[in-house]
């Protein structure tokens, strides 16, 4: 037996701050605990975040469903409109635009208000559409601008009644 085996103070070479309550050195066991605690806390935070996300998502879906149930749309078909478009200088052949449209309203009573004013609405359409050039209608941006302008003109013609949107059923530029 060596002379240091029986003496616990001499055999333990750990620093005083690394000695645990039972007299053993802290070593790598403390690091393992720290890693396990950090992993568990990260998993808890991720679980809480995921739970909150799905809770908000289901809440938003309920709100969307309620809005869709409330909002009923009614549609009013307009007669087909055919106009010749403004030509570019030097263009020999005229260009034509044919539209089939539907008005979207939120109440069927508005349709009854719109019908007597249809000559005014169609007149506003004719005046506006005849000034367009074929290049004004190119691409989805051109059709979007056309839709927005037609909605504005219809709402101005039928005020105080109001439509929600215009739906293109058929658009032909020839």
Coordinates of C-alpha atoms in Angstrom, one line a residue:
X1 CA 0.0 0.0 0.0
X2 CA 1.4 3.4 -0.9
X3 CA 1.6 6.1 1.7
X4 CA -1.0 8.3 -0.2
X5 CA -3.8 5.7 -0.6
X6 CA -5.4 6.1 2.8
X7 CA -5.2 9.9 2.9
X8 CA -8.3 11.3 0.9
X9 CA -6.8 14.8 0.8
X10 CA -3.7 13.8 -0.9
X11 CA -5.2 11.3 -3.3
X12 CA -7.8 13.7 -4.8
X13 CA -6.0 16.1 -7.2
X14 CA -9.2 18.0 -8.2
X15 CA -9.4 21.7 -7.6
X16 CA -11.7 22.7 -4.7
X17 CA -14.4 24.2 -6.9
X18 CA -14.7 20.9 -8.9
X19 CA -15.3 18.7 -5.8
X20 CA -18.9 17.6 -5.5
X21 CA -20.8 17.1 -2.2
X22 CA -19.9 13.4 -2.1
X23 CA -16.2 14.2 -2.4
X24 CA -15.7 13.1 -6.0
X25 CA -14.4 15.3 -8.9
X26 CA -17.0 16.9 -11.2
X27 CA -15.2 16.0 -14.5
X28 CA -17.2 15.3 -17.7
X29 CA -20.4 14.3 -15.9
X30 CA -21.3 18.0 -15.4
X31 CA -20.9 18.7 -19.1
X32 CA -23.1 15.8 -20.1
X33 CA -25.8 17.2 -17.8
X34 CA -25.5 20.6 -19.3
X35 CA -25.8 19.2 -22.8
X36 CA -28.9 17.1 -21.9
X37 CA -30.5 20.1 -20.2
X38 CA -29.9 22.4 -23.2
X39 CA -31.2 19.7 -25.7
X40 CA -34.4 19.2 -23.5
X41 CA -35.0 23.0 -23.3
X42 CA -34.5 23.4 -27.1
X43 CA -37.0 20.6 -27.7
X44 CA -39.5 22.1 -25.3
X45 CA -39.2 25.5 -27.0
X46 CA -39.6 23.9 -30.5
X47 CA -42.7 22.0 -29.3
X48 CA -44.2 25.1 -27.8
X49 CA -43.5 27.1 -31.0
X50 CA -45.1 24.3 -33.1
X51 CA -48.1 24.1 -30.9
X52 CA -48.6 27.9 -31.1
X53 CA -48.3 27.8 -34.9
X54 CA -50.9 25.1 -35.3
X55 CA -53.2 26.8 -32.8
X56 CA -53.0 30.1 -34.7
X57 CA -53.4 28.3 -38.1
X58 CA -56.6 26.6 -36.9
X59 CA -57.9 29.8 -35.5
X60 CA -57.3 31.6 -38.9
X61 CA -59.0 28.8 -40.7
X62 CA -62.1 29.2 -38.6
X63 CA -62.1 32.9 -39.3
X64 CA -61.8 32.3 -43.1
X65 CA -64.5 29.7 -43.0
X66 CA -66.8 32.2 -41.1
X67 CA -66.1 34.9 -43.7
X68 CA -66.8 32.5 -46.6
X69 CA -70.1 31.5 -45.0
X70 CA -71.2 35.1 -44.5
X71 CA -70.2 36.3 -48.0
X72 CA -72.5 35.2 -50.7
X73 CA -72.0 36.4 -54.2
X74 CA -74.5 37.0 -56.9
X75 CA -73.6 37.4 -60.5
X76 CA -75.2 39.4 -63.3
X77 CA -74.2 38.6 -66.9
X78 CA -73.8 41.6 -69.2
X79 CA -74.5 41.3 -72.9
X80 CA -71.5 40.6 -75.1
X81 CA -69.5 43.8 -76.0
X82 CA -67.6 44.1 -79.3
X83 CA -65.7 47.3 -80.1
X84 CA -63.0 48.3 -82.5
X85 CA -59.8 49.4 -80.8
X86 CA -57.8 52.5 -81.6
X87 CA -55.2 51.7 -84.2
X88 CA -51.6 52.6 -84.2
X89 CA -50.4 55.1 -86.8
X90 CA -49.9 53.3 -90.1
X91 CA -51.9 50.3 -89.1
X92 CA -54.1 49.2 -92.0
X93 CA -56.2 46.5 -90.4
X94 CA -58.5 47.5 -87.5
X95 CA -58.3 45.5 -84.2
X96 CA -61.4 44.4 -82.4
X97 CA -62.1 43.5 -78.8
X98 CA -64.9 41.2 -77.7
X99 CA -65.8 40.9 -74.0
X100 CA -68.2 38.7 -72.1
X101 CA -68.5 40.0 -68.6
X102 CA -70.3 39.2 -65.3
X103 CA -70.8 41.6 -62.5
X104 CA -70.3 40.3 -58.9
X105 CA -72.6 41.8 -56.3
X106 CA -73.1 40.9 -52.7
X107 CA -76.9 41.2 -52.6
X108 CA -79.5 40.2 -55.2
X109 CA -81.3 43.5 -54.6
X110 CA -78.4 45.4 -56.2
X111 CA -79.1 43.5 -59.4
X112 CA -82.6 45.0 -59.5
X113 CA -81.0 48.5 -59.0
X114 CA -78.4 47.9 -61.8
X115 CA -80.7 46.7 -64.5
X116 CA -82.5 50.0 -65.3
X117 CA -79.0 51.7 -65.4
X118 CA -77.5 49.2 -67.9
X119 CA -77.6 51.6 -70.9
X120 CA -75.5 54.1 -68.9
X121 CA -73.0 51.3 -67.9
X122 CA -72.6 50.0 -71.5
X123 CA -72.2 53.6 -72.8
X124 CA -69.3 54.2 -70.3
X125 CA -67.8 50.9 -71.4
X126 CA -68.0 51.7 -75.1
X127 CA -66.4 55.2 -74.7
X128 CA -63.5 53.8 -72.6
X129 CA -62.9 50.6 -74.7
X130 CA -62.8 52.4 -78.0
X131 CA -59.7 54.4 -76.8
X132 CA -57.7 51.3 -76.0
X133 CA -55.0 50.0 -78.2
X134 CA -54.1 46.3 -78.5
X135 CA -50.9 46.9 -76.6
X136 CA -52.9 48.1 -73.6
X137 CA -54.4 44.7 -73.2
X138 CA -51.2 42.7 -73.4
X139 CA -50.4 40.3 -70.5
X140 CA -52.1 39.8 -67.2
X141 CA -51.2 43.3 -66.1
X142 CA -53.1 44.8 -69.0
X143 CA -56.2 42.8 -68.2
X144 CA -55.9 43.6 -64.5
X145 CA -55.8 47.4 -65.3
X146 CA -58.8 46.9 -67.7
X147 CA -60.8 45.1 -64.9
X148 CA -60.0 47.8 -62.3
X149 CA -61.1 50.6 -64.7
X150 CA -64.3 48.8 -65.6
X151 CA -65.2 48.3 -61.9
X152 CA -64.5 52.0 -61.3
X153 CA -66.8 53.0 -64.3
X154 CA -69.6 50.7 -63.3
X155 CA -69.6 51.9 -59.7
X156 CA -69.6 55.5 -60.9
X157 CA -72.6 54.8 -63.2
X158 CA -74.7 53.0 -60.7
X159 CA -73.9 55.0 -57.5
X160 CA -75.1 54.6 -54.7
X161 CA -75.2 50.9 -55.5
X162 CA -71.9 49.2 -55.7
X163 CA -70.4 46.1 -57.4
X164 CA -67.6 44.0 -55.9
X165 CA -65.9 42.9 -59.0
X166 CA -66.1 42.3 -62.7
X167 CA -65.4 38.8 -64.0
X168 CA -64.1 38.1 -67.5
X169 CA -65.9 35.2 -69.0
X170 CA -64.3 35.7 -72.4
X171 CA -61.7 38.2 -73.8
X172 CA -60.8 38.2 -77.5
X173 CA -58.5 40.7 -79.1
X174 CA -58.4 40.2 -82.9

